[in-house]
């Protein structure tokens, strides 16, 4: 066969003896065998490549501690296999993501054991950039709920970011958002079951208004909802059809939300009504109440600082509470126990526990604080003070430490509220100021470089390097929202202020100063590796305390 298959070989073998022919055949086999081996290796390599490609594009659903791990190739499969899928888009380096991880994992285990239809999943948004772009992920972590395989209209997660809050939110999304109340006995049991319950009384449970009520109930997972169309219950509670009632075990006990006969139910207004009236007129600051305080989205807070172990202080609480009703929705009245969890708030206002009882008013959006000229705790005085602040008749109160005797004796000058104006706006000096917090890790890391900078320019005729503890010193019209924040105040009469946002090293700082508060074009890109550190989540008075806070990209 070999001879017939190869004309060249046939020509060589013509006229050969048997022994010669055998030699030729052996040589031919030796020549052909390596080629066959190479073809076999090539086939194996191709098979490996094909297997690797198949592995990369596999839609297999893998888990890590009961949390589905999703990527571009298995995302669609996960949506179709699970009726409700809550997906966390995270970054491995994000502090908030790391803090959420154990809570998310615990919630995933609870839900997995309850139902195959309710699952939690995660996507590494730094790796799966296509998915991040598709779902508009601009910060971390972002949680989105996908229902019934719908990829185009995910629902933003609005619950508490702990295991219990996640589970409660998912259960509400999975089941009926309101319990159907059929008779008077069950209605009474239902109303007595919680501190706050909301009941919708509708003539027609299929009406547009009733459906809107169900939508509101689906989102407000921290409140228990009921619904009824029974005439006997309308009569029992003296209610006209199409009215929503909020029952509570404190303050005024019951508040009604009648629907407009022509406009029907406004879901946004009902949601706001429920949030406001679910709060006590005076909310004590605790770790449990903090999310409620910020969830109300009321920017004005009036804080009463007392020591609850002292009877004379507790007597003040009555007049403080009596002043609250006219300000519901405008000002949130907050009780701070300086002998309890509220002690951590004292430093933010520059207070000591022995200064209680006292009051402070703060707008958490602008961070402006106000105080009475003399503390008066009568109901009328409290109300008049709150109204005067709202009317713009009270000047903000700025905290300041005393000026240290040696504030200018070191390379880095020490500024406080009382000497800031004089130094920073000196028309003959260019002043570079670091606004810091003593507890801030970024500030501590940058401190040696700032000291080097001060040493370098300590003898310069018109450059001053300074620092200010922004947790206990406040400056007019200057709000510090993260630490460290760096501002440059150039010499001259214009009172200019330039925020520095580039690299935090000696060389770049020096270029910035030598160039009059600007950087050469090649150095103008912000290269700071991390965002400024926000104030700690432990105080009640800063927007960063809101539970929705997250690391920015």
Short mmCIF file of N, CA and C in Angstrom, two decimals, residues 216-361:
data_model
loop_
_atom_site.label_atom_id
_atom_site.label_comp_id
_atom_site.label_asym_id
_atom_site.label_seq_id
_atom_site.Cartn_x
_atom_site.Cartn_y
_atom_site.Cartn_z
N UNK A 216 -46.88 51.12 47.51
CA UNK A 216 -46.23 51.81 48.62
C UNK A 216 -45.84 50.80 49.70
N UNK A 217 -46.73 49.87 49.99
CA UNK A 217 -46.46 48.86 51.01
C UNK A 217 -45.29 47.98 50.61
N UNK A 218 -45.15 47.70 49.33
CA UNK A 218 -44.06 46.86 48.86
C UNK A 218 -42.70 47.50 49.12
N UNK A 219 -42.63 48.82 49.07
CA UNK A 219 -41.36 49.53 49.27
C UNK A 219 -41.07 49.80 50.73
N UNK A 220 -42.09 50.03 51.53
CA UNK A 220 -41.89 50.39 52.95
C UNK A 220 -41.81 49.13 53.79
N UNK A 221 -40.71 48.41 53.67
CA UNK A 221 -40.63 47.08 54.27
C UNK A 221 -40.49 47.10 55.79
N UNK A 222 -40.18 48.24 56.38
CA UNK A 222 -40.02 48.30 57.83
C UNK A 222 -41.34 48.59 58.54
N UNK A 223 -42.42 48.70 57.77
CA UNK A 223 -43.74 48.97 58.34
C UNK A 223 -44.67 47.83 57.95
N UNK A 224 -45.56 47.44 58.85
CA UNK A 224 -46.53 46.37 58.58
C UNK A 224 -47.81 46.97 58.02
N UNK A 225 -48.32 46.39 56.92
CA UNK A 225 -49.48 46.92 56.22
C UNK A 225 -50.64 45.92 56.22
N UNK A 226 -51.84 46.47 56.32
CA UNK A 226 -53.05 45.68 56.18
C UNK A 226 -54.00 46.40 55.23
N UNK A 227 -55.02 45.66 54.77
CA UNK A 227 -55.98 46.26 53.84
C UNK A 227 -57.34 45.59 54.06
N UNK A 228 -58.40 46.36 53.85
CA UNK A 228 -59.74 45.80 54.04
C UNK A 228 -60.76 46.54 53.18
N UNK A 229 -61.80 45.81 52.81
CA UNK A 229 -62.94 46.42 52.11
C UNK A 229 -64.25 46.11 52.84
N UNK A 230 -64.16 45.76 54.12
CA UNK A 230 -65.32 45.36 54.89
C UNK A 230 -66.04 46.57 55.50
N UNK A 231 -67.34 46.64 55.25
CA UNK A 231 -68.15 47.75 55.75
C UNK A 231 -68.12 47.81 57.27
N UNK A 232 -68.12 46.66 57.93
CA UNK A 232 -68.13 46.63 59.40
C UNK A 232 -66.88 47.30 59.97
N UNK A 233 -65.77 47.21 59.25
CA UNK A 233 -64.55 47.85 59.73
C UNK A 233 -64.58 49.36 59.46
N UNK A 234 -65.19 49.75 58.35
CA UNK A 234 -65.36 51.19 58.10
C UNK A 234 -66.12 51.82 59.27
N UNK A 235 -67.18 51.12 59.70
CA UNK A 235 -68.01 51.64 60.78
C UNK A 235 -67.27 51.58 62.12
N UNK A 236 -66.56 50.48 62.36
CA UNK A 236 -65.84 50.31 63.62
C UNK A 236 -64.86 51.46 63.85
N UNK A 237 -64.15 51.88 62.79
CA UNK A 237 -63.12 52.91 62.94
C UNK A 237 -63.57 54.27 62.41
N UNK A 238 -64.88 54.39 62.17
CA UNK A 238 -65.46 55.68 61.74
C UNK A 238 -64.71 56.24 60.54
N UNK A 239 -64.61 55.45 59.51
CA UNK A 239 -63.80 55.80 58.34
C UNK A 239 -64.67 55.79 57.09
N UNK A 240 -64.46 56.77 56.25
CA UNK A 240 -65.09 56.75 54.93
C UNK A 240 -64.21 55.91 54.02
N UNK A 241 -64.79 55.22 53.05
CA UNK A 241 -63.99 54.38 52.14
C UNK A 241 -62.88 55.19 51.47
N UNK A 242 -61.83 54.49 51.11
CA UNK A 242 -60.64 55.07 50.47
C UNK A 242 -59.93 56.04 51.42
N UNK A 243 -59.58 55.52 52.57
CA UNK A 243 -58.79 56.25 53.57
C UNK A 243 -57.69 55.32 54.08
N UNK A 244 -56.50 55.89 54.27
CA UNK A 244 -55.39 55.13 54.84
C UNK A 244 -55.19 55.61 56.28
N UNK A 245 -55.10 54.68 57.22
CA UNK A 245 -54.91 55.03 58.63
C UNK A 245 -53.58 54.48 59.13
N UNK A 246 -52.86 55.31 59.86
CA UNK A 246 -51.63 54.88 60.52
C UNK A 246 -51.92 54.79 62.02
N UNK A 247 -51.85 53.58 62.55
CA UNK A 247 -52.07 53.35 63.98
C UNK A 247 -50.71 53.19 64.67
N UNK A 248 -50.52 53.84 65.82
CA UNK A 248 -49.24 53.73 66.54
C UNK A 248 -49.49 53.76 68.04
N UNK A 249 -48.52 53.25 68.79
CA UNK A 249 -48.66 53.14 70.24
C UNK A 249 -48.02 54.32 70.97
N UNK A 250 -47.80 55.42 70.28
CA UNK A 250 -47.19 56.59 70.91
C UNK A 250 -47.80 57.85 70.30
N UNK A 251 -47.47 58.98 70.91
CA UNK A 251 -47.93 60.29 70.44
C UNK A 251 -49.45 60.29 70.23
N UNK A 252 -49.93 60.65 69.02
CA UNK A 252 -51.36 60.83 68.85
C UNK A 252 -52.13 59.54 68.53
N UNK A 253 -51.46 58.38 68.55
CA UNK A 253 -52.08 57.04 68.45
C UNK A 253 -52.61 56.70 67.05
N UNK A 254 -53.24 57.66 66.39
CA UNK A 254 -53.79 57.38 65.06
C UNK A 254 -53.78 58.64 64.21
N UNK A 255 -53.38 58.48 62.93
CA UNK A 255 -53.38 59.61 61.99
C UNK A 255 -53.98 59.11 60.68
N UNK A 256 -54.91 59.89 60.10
CA UNK A 256 -55.60 59.47 58.87
C UNK A 256 -55.04 60.20 57.64
N UNK A 257 -55.05 59.48 56.53
CA UNK A 257 -54.62 60.02 55.24
C UNK A 257 -55.77 59.79 54.25
N UNK A 258 -56.75 60.71 54.21
CA UNK A 258 -57.87 60.54 53.27
C UNK A 258 -57.43 60.79 51.84
N UNK A 259 -57.97 60.03 50.92
CA UNK A 259 -57.61 60.21 49.51
C UNK A 259 -58.44 61.31 48.87
N UNK A 260 -57.84 62.02 47.95
CA UNK A 260 -58.55 63.05 47.20
C UNK A 260 -59.51 62.35 46.23
N UNK A 261 -60.78 62.74 46.28
CA UNK A 261 -61.81 62.07 45.46
C UNK A 261 -61.51 62.19 43.97
N UNK A 262 -60.92 63.29 43.55
CA UNK A 262 -60.64 63.50 42.12
C UNK A 262 -59.25 63.02 41.73
N UNK A 263 -58.24 63.32 42.55
CA UNK A 263 -56.86 62.99 42.19
C UNK A 263 -56.46 61.57 42.57
N UNK A 264 -57.21 60.97 43.49
CA UNK A 264 -56.88 59.61 43.91
C UNK A 264 -55.69 59.57 44.86
N UNK A 265 -54.98 58.46 44.87
CA UNK A 265 -53.87 58.26 45.81
C UNK A 265 -52.55 58.69 45.17
N UNK A 266 -51.87 59.62 45.85
CA UNK A 266 -50.54 60.04 45.43
C UNK A 266 -49.52 59.21 46.22
N UNK A 267 -48.84 58.31 45.53
CA UNK A 267 -47.94 57.37 46.20
C UNK A 267 -46.79 58.08 46.91
N UNK A 268 -46.25 59.11 46.31
CA UNK A 268 -45.14 59.83 46.92
C UNK A 268 -45.58 60.52 48.21
N UNK A 269 -46.77 61.14 48.18
CA UNK A 269 -47.27 61.82 49.38
C UNK A 269 -47.60 60.82 50.48
N UNK A 270 -48.16 59.66 50.13
CA UNK A 270 -48.46 58.65 51.13
C UNK A 270 -47.18 58.11 51.76
N UNK A 271 -46.17 57.86 50.95
CA UNK A 271 -44.89 57.38 51.47
C UNK A 271 -44.29 58.37 52.45
N UNK A 272 -44.36 59.63 52.11
CA UNK A 272 -43.82 60.67 52.98
C UNK A 272 -44.61 60.75 54.29
N UNK A 273 -45.92 60.65 54.17
CA UNK A 273 -46.81 60.66 55.34
C UNK A 273 -46.45 59.53 56.30
N UNK A 274 -46.23 58.34 55.76
CA UNK A 274 -45.92 57.18 56.60
C UNK A 274 -44.57 57.36 57.29
N UNK A 275 -43.57 57.84 56.56
CA UNK A 275 -42.24 58.05 57.16
C UNK A 275 -42.32 59.05 58.30
N UNK A 276 -42.98 60.18 58.08
CA UNK A 276 -43.03 61.24 59.09
C UNK A 276 -43.79 60.80 60.33
N UNK A 277 -44.93 60.15 60.15
CA UNK A 277 -45.77 59.81 61.29
C UNK A 277 -45.38 58.49 61.96
N UNK A 278 -44.43 57.77 61.37
CA UNK A 278 -43.90 56.59 62.03
C UNK A 278 -42.83 56.97 63.05
N UNK A 279 -42.34 58.20 62.96
CA UNK A 279 -41.34 58.69 63.90
C UNK A 279 -42.02 59.26 65.14
N UNK A 280 -41.40 59.06 66.29
CA UNK A 280 -41.89 59.73 67.49
C UNK A 280 -41.58 61.22 67.37
N UNK A 281 -42.38 62.04 68.03
CA UNK A 281 -42.15 63.48 67.97
C UNK A 281 -40.75 63.84 68.44
N UNK A 282 -40.26 63.11 69.44
CA UNK A 282 -38.88 63.27 69.88
C UNK A 282 -38.19 61.91 69.73
N UNK A 283 -37.17 61.86 68.88
CA UNK A 283 -36.43 60.63 68.62
C UNK A 283 -35.14 60.64 69.43
N UNK A 284 -34.95 59.62 70.26
CA UNK A 284 -33.67 59.53 70.96
C UNK A 284 -32.62 58.96 70.01
N UNK A 285 -31.43 59.57 70.03
CA UNK A 285 -30.37 59.07 69.16
C UNK A 285 -29.78 57.78 69.73
N UNK A 286 -29.97 56.69 68.98
CA UNK A 286 -29.37 55.40 69.29
C UNK A 286 -28.94 54.78 67.96
N UNK A 287 -28.16 53.74 68.03
CA UNK A 287 -27.75 53.06 66.79
C UNK A 287 -28.96 52.49 66.07
N UNK A 288 -29.98 52.09 66.82
CA UNK A 288 -31.19 51.55 66.21
C UNK A 288 -32.03 52.64 65.54
N UNK A 289 -32.07 53.82 66.15
CA UNK A 289 -32.89 54.91 65.60
C UNK A 289 -32.20 55.73 64.53
N UNK A 290 -30.89 55.65 64.46
CA UNK A 290 -30.15 56.49 63.51
C UNK A 290 -30.64 56.34 62.07
N UNK A 291 -30.86 55.10 61.56
CA UNK A 291 -31.36 54.98 60.19
C UNK A 291 -32.74 55.64 60.00
N UNK A 292 -33.58 55.57 61.03
CA UNK A 292 -34.90 56.21 60.93
C UNK A 292 -34.76 57.73 60.87
N UNK A 293 -33.85 58.25 61.68
CA UNK A 293 -33.64 59.71 61.73
C UNK A 293 -33.23 60.22 60.36
N UNK A 294 -32.30 59.52 59.72
CA UNK A 294 -31.85 59.99 58.40
C UNK A 294 -32.80 59.57 57.29
N UNK A 295 -33.53 58.47 57.49
CA UNK A 295 -34.50 58.06 56.48
C UNK A 295 -35.63 59.05 56.33
N UNK A 296 -35.87 59.86 57.38
CA UNK A 296 -36.93 60.87 57.30
C UNK A 296 -36.58 61.99 56.33
N UNK A 297 -35.29 62.14 56.04
CA UNK A 297 -34.82 63.17 55.11
C UNK A 297 -35.28 64.57 55.52
N UNK A 298 -35.27 64.83 56.83
CA UNK A 298 -35.51 66.16 57.37
C UNK A 298 -34.15 66.76 57.70
N UNK A 299 -33.80 67.86 57.06
CA UNK A 299 -32.45 68.41 57.19
C UNK A 299 -32.23 69.18 58.48
N UNK A 300 -33.30 69.71 59.06
CA UNK A 300 -33.17 70.50 60.28
C UNK A 300 -33.40 69.63 61.51
N UNK A 301 -32.42 69.62 62.41
CA UNK A 301 -32.52 68.85 63.64
C UNK A 301 -32.33 69.78 64.84
N UNK A 302 -33.21 69.65 65.83
CA UNK A 302 -33.04 70.37 67.10
C UNK A 302 -32.68 69.32 68.15
N UNK A 303 -31.48 69.45 68.71
CA UNK A 303 -30.96 68.44 69.62
C UNK A 303 -30.98 68.94 71.06
N UNK A 304 -31.55 68.12 71.95
CA UNK A 304 -31.53 68.40 73.38
C UNK A 304 -30.56 67.43 74.04
N UNK A 305 -29.52 67.99 74.68
CA UNK A 305 -28.52 67.19 75.37
C UNK A 305 -28.88 67.14 76.86
N UNK A 306 -29.16 65.93 77.37
CA UNK A 306 -29.44 65.78 78.80
C UNK A 306 -28.76 64.53 79.32
N UNK A 307 -28.69 64.43 80.64
CA UNK A 307 -28.22 63.21 81.30
C UNK A 307 -29.45 62.52 81.87
N UNK A 308 -29.82 61.39 81.29
CA UNK A 308 -31.07 60.73 81.67
C UNK A 308 -31.03 60.13 83.07
N UNK A 309 -29.89 60.11 83.69
CA UNK A 309 -29.83 59.59 85.06
C UNK A 309 -30.20 60.67 86.08
N UNK A 310 -30.36 61.92 85.60
CA UNK A 310 -30.68 63.02 86.51
C UNK A 310 -32.14 63.42 86.36
N UNK A 311 -32.87 63.41 87.46
CA UNK A 311 -34.30 63.71 87.43
C UNK A 311 -34.56 65.12 86.93
N UNK A 312 -33.73 66.08 87.31
CA UNK A 312 -33.93 67.47 86.87
C UNK A 312 -33.81 67.60 85.36
N UNK A 313 -32.98 66.77 84.75
CA UNK A 313 -32.85 66.79 83.29
C UNK A 313 -34.07 66.18 82.62
N UNK A 314 -34.58 65.12 83.19
CA UNK A 314 -35.75 64.46 82.61
C UNK A 314 -36.98 65.37 82.62
N UNK A 315 -37.04 66.26 83.58
CA UNK A 315 -38.17 67.20 83.65
C UNK A 315 -38.18 68.13 82.45
N UNK A 316 -37.03 68.41 81.89
CA UNK A 316 -36.94 69.30 80.72
C UNK A 316 -37.55 68.64 79.49
N UNK A 317 -37.50 67.32 79.43
CA UNK A 317 -37.94 66.59 78.24
C UNK A 317 -39.40 66.86 77.91
N UNK A 318 -40.24 67.06 78.93
CA UNK A 318 -41.66 67.30 78.69
C UNK A 318 -41.91 68.57 77.89
N UNK A 319 -41.26 69.67 78.27
CA UNK A 319 -41.46 70.93 77.55
C UNK A 319 -40.85 70.87 76.15
N UNK A 320 -39.76 70.13 76.02
CA UNK A 320 -39.13 69.95 74.70
C UNK A 320 -40.07 69.20 73.76
N UNK A 321 -40.69 68.15 74.28
CA UNK A 321 -41.62 67.37 73.48
C UNK A 321 -42.87 68.16 73.13
N UNK A 322 -43.33 68.99 74.06
CA UNK A 322 -44.54 69.79 73.80
C UNK A 322 -44.33 70.82 72.69
N UNK A 323 -43.08 71.21 72.47
CA UNK A 323 -42.79 72.20 71.42
C UNK A 323 -42.71 71.57 70.03
N UNK A 324 -42.66 70.25 69.94
CA UNK A 324 -42.37 69.57 68.68
C UNK A 324 -43.51 69.53 67.65
N UNK A 325 -44.79 69.33 68.04
CA UNK A 325 -45.84 69.08 67.03
C UNK A 325 -45.92 70.10 65.89
N UNK A 326 -45.83 71.41 66.13
CA UNK A 326 -45.97 72.34 65.00
C UNK A 326 -44.85 72.22 63.97
N UNK A 327 -43.76 71.55 64.33
CA UNK A 327 -42.60 71.48 63.43
C UNK A 327 -42.45 70.13 62.74
N UNK A 328 -43.45 69.26 62.91
CA UNK A 328 -43.36 67.94 62.27
C UNK A 328 -43.18 68.12 60.76
N UNK A 329 -42.18 67.46 60.22
CA UNK A 329 -41.88 67.56 58.79
C UNK A 329 -40.89 68.66 58.46
N UNK A 330 -40.71 69.63 59.37
CA UNK A 330 -39.75 70.71 59.15
C UNK A 330 -38.50 70.55 60.00
N UNK A 331 -38.70 70.22 61.27
CA UNK A 331 -37.59 70.07 62.21
C UNK A 331 -37.76 68.76 62.95
N UNK A 332 -36.70 67.98 63.00
CA UNK A 332 -36.72 66.73 63.75
C UNK A 332 -36.15 66.99 65.14
N UNK A 333 -36.95 66.72 66.17
CA UNK A 333 -36.51 66.91 67.54
C UNK A 333 -35.80 65.63 68.01
N UNK A 334 -34.55 65.78 68.45
CA UNK A 334 -33.71 64.63 68.78
C UNK A 334 -33.20 64.75 70.21
N UNK A 335 -33.30 63.67 70.95
CA UNK A 335 -32.81 63.62 72.32
C UNK A 335 -31.43 62.96 72.33
N UNK A 336 -30.46 63.62 72.97
CA UNK A 336 -29.12 63.09 73.10
C UNK A 336 -28.83 62.82 74.57
N UNK A 337 -28.67 61.55 74.91
CA UNK A 337 -28.32 61.19 76.29
C UNK A 337 -26.80 61.18 76.42
N UNK A 338 -26.27 62.17 77.13
CA UNK A 338 -24.81 62.30 77.23
C UNK A 338 -24.21 61.21 78.10
N UNK A 339 -25.07 60.45 78.78
CA UNK A 339 -24.59 59.35 79.60
C UNK A 339 -24.84 58.00 78.92
N UNK A 340 -25.24 58.05 77.63
CA UNK A 340 -25.53 56.84 76.88
C UNK A 340 -24.89 56.89 75.51
N UNK A 341 -25.59 56.35 74.50
CA UNK A 341 -25.04 56.32 73.15
C UNK A 341 -24.80 57.72 72.59
N UNK A 342 -25.54 58.70 73.09
CA UNK A 342 -25.40 60.06 72.59
C UNK A 342 -24.08 60.71 72.95
N UNK A 343 -23.30 60.11 73.84
CA UNK A 343 -22.03 60.70 74.26
C UNK A 343 -21.10 60.93 73.08
N UNK A 344 -21.20 60.06 72.06
CA UNK A 344 -20.32 60.18 70.90
C UNK A 344 -20.63 61.41 70.05
N UNK A 345 -21.78 62.03 70.26
CA UNK A 345 -22.15 63.21 69.48
C UNK A 345 -21.54 64.48 70.06
N UNK A 346 -21.17 64.45 71.33
CA UNK A 346 -20.70 65.65 72.02
C UNK A 346 -19.55 66.33 71.30
N UNK A 347 -18.55 65.55 70.89
CA UNK A 347 -17.35 66.14 70.29
C UNK A 347 -17.69 66.90 69.01
N UNK A 348 -18.66 66.39 68.27
CA UNK A 348 -19.02 67.03 67.00
C UNK A 348 -19.53 68.45 67.22
N UNK A 349 -20.06 68.73 68.42
CA UNK A 349 -20.55 70.07 68.73
C UNK A 349 -19.61 70.81 69.68
N UNK A 350 -18.44 70.22 69.94
CA UNK A 350 -17.49 70.86 70.83
C UNK A 350 -17.99 70.94 72.26
N UNK A 351 -18.79 69.95 72.68
CA UNK A 351 -19.40 69.97 74.01
C UNK A 351 -18.77 68.93 74.93
N UNK A 352 -18.91 69.15 76.22
CA UNK A 352 -18.54 68.19 77.25
C UNK A 352 -19.81 67.76 77.98
N UNK A 353 -19.79 66.58 78.55
CA UNK A 353 -21.00 66.04 79.18
C UNK A 353 -21.50 66.93 80.32
N UNK A 354 -20.60 67.61 81.01
CA UNK A 354 -21.02 68.44 82.14
C UNK A 354 -21.76 69.71 81.70
N UNK A 355 -21.75 70.00 80.38
CA UNK A 355 -22.44 71.18 79.87
C UNK A 355 -23.93 70.92 79.66
N UNK A 356 -24.36 69.68 79.76
CA UNK A 356 -25.79 69.37 79.67
C UNK A 356 -26.49 69.86 80.95
N UNK A 357 -27.75 70.31 80.84
CA UNK A 357 -28.59 70.33 79.64
C UNK A 357 -28.29 71.54 78.76
N UNK A 358 -28.35 71.31 77.45
CA UNK A 358 -28.18 72.39 76.49
C UNK A 358 -28.82 71.96 75.17
N UNK A 359 -29.02 72.91 74.28
CA UNK A 359 -29.64 72.61 72.98
C UNK A 359 -28.74 73.11 71.85
N UNK A 360 -28.82 72.42 70.72
CA UNK A 360 -28.17 72.86 69.50
C UNK A 360 -29.10 72.57 68.33
N UNK A 361 -29.08 73.46 67.37
CA UNK A 361 -29.86 73.30 66.15
C UNK A 361 -28.84 73.11 65.01
#
